[in-house]
Amino acid sequence: PSSWRFDVSEKLNVNGLQNQVVDFTDDATGSPHAVARANTAMYVNECGHDISLVENVCSLETCRSVSYYVYIERPMEAGETRELLINYREKYEDIRERRG
């Protein structure tokens, strides 16, 4: 379950004493919860350093949210699948290196 969480820079309370964490997992089961499964971010993989992978998802960050946009150059055929890939570049480097 700890792999499905990330820190948020905004503090949880007015005094800034508590860090805020976004968690994709259900506390009872440890599996991704319904809200996570309903959002694109749940299904996006990270390119990392693999130059053979082509990024087809971009993110737009605001101070309170991240939106994901899928872009594919041509219409997909019925039943066709694509892996959704994003390159977080240096923003994700500490986590990528920690997890190997």
PDB file of N, CA and C in Angstrom, residues 71-77 80-82:
ATOM      1  N   TYR A  71      -3.003  11.875 -25.026  1.00  0.00           N
ATOM      2  CA  TYR A  71      -2.953  12.298 -26.428  1.00  0.00           C
ATOM      3  C   TYR A  71      -2.380  11.167 -27.279  1.00  0.00           C
ATOM      4  N   ILE A  72      -3.111  10.837 -28.301  1.00  0.00           N
ATOM      5  CA  ILE A  72      -2.725   9.772 -29.225  1.00  0.00           C
ATOM      6  C   ILE A  72      -2.860  10.345 -30.628  1.00  0.00           C
ATOM      7  N   GLU A  73      -1.856  10.139 -31.460  1.00  0.00           N
ATOM      8  CA  GLU A  73      -1.791  10.805 -32.759  1.00  0.00           C
ATOM      9  C   GLU A  73      -2.861  10.381 -33.754  1.00  0.00           C
ATOM     10  N   ARG A  74      -3.359   9.166 -33.635  1.00  0.00           N
ATOM     11  CA  ARG A  74      -4.359   8.705 -34.599  1.00  0.00           C
ATOM     12  C   ARG A  74      -5.511   8.053 -33.833  1.00  0.00           C
ATOM     13  N   PRO A  75      -6.698   8.018 -34.446  1.00  0.00           N
ATOM     14  CA  PRO A  75      -7.823   7.356 -33.765  1.00  0.00           C
ATOM     15  C   PRO A  75      -7.505   5.880 -33.515  1.00  0.00           C
ATOM     16  N   MET A  76      -7.966   5.383 -32.387  1.00  0.00           N
ATOM     17  CA  MET A  76      -7.758   3.984 -32.065  1.00  0.00           C
ATOM     18  C   MET A  76      -8.873   3.142 -32.681  1.00  0.00           C
ATOM     19  N   GLU A  77      -8.524   1.939 -33.067  1.00  0.00           N
ATOM     20  CA  GLU A  77      -9.506   0.981 -33.590  1.00  0.00           C
ATOM     21  C   GLU A  77     -10.298   0.396 -32.419  1.00  0.00           C
ATOM     22  N   GLU A  80      -8.693  -1.870 -29.631  1.00  0.00           N
ATOM     23  CA  GLU A  80      -7.251  -1.611 -29.542  1.00  0.00           C
ATOM     24  C   GLU A  80      -6.917  -1.089 -28.145  1.00  0.00           C
ATOM     25  N   THR A  81      -5.769  -1.472 -27.634  1.00  0.00           N
ATOM     26  CA  THR A  81      -5.337  -1.000 -26.320  1.00  0.00           C
ATOM     27  C   THR A  81      -4.012  -0.265 -26.455  1.00  0.00           C
ATOM     28  N   ARG A  82      -3.749   0.612 -25.530  1.00  0.00           N
ATOM     29  CA  ARG A  82      -2.491   1.345 -25.448  1.00  0.00           C
ATOM     30  C   ARG A  82      -2.082   1.453 -23.989  1.00  0.00           C
TER      31      ARG A  82
END
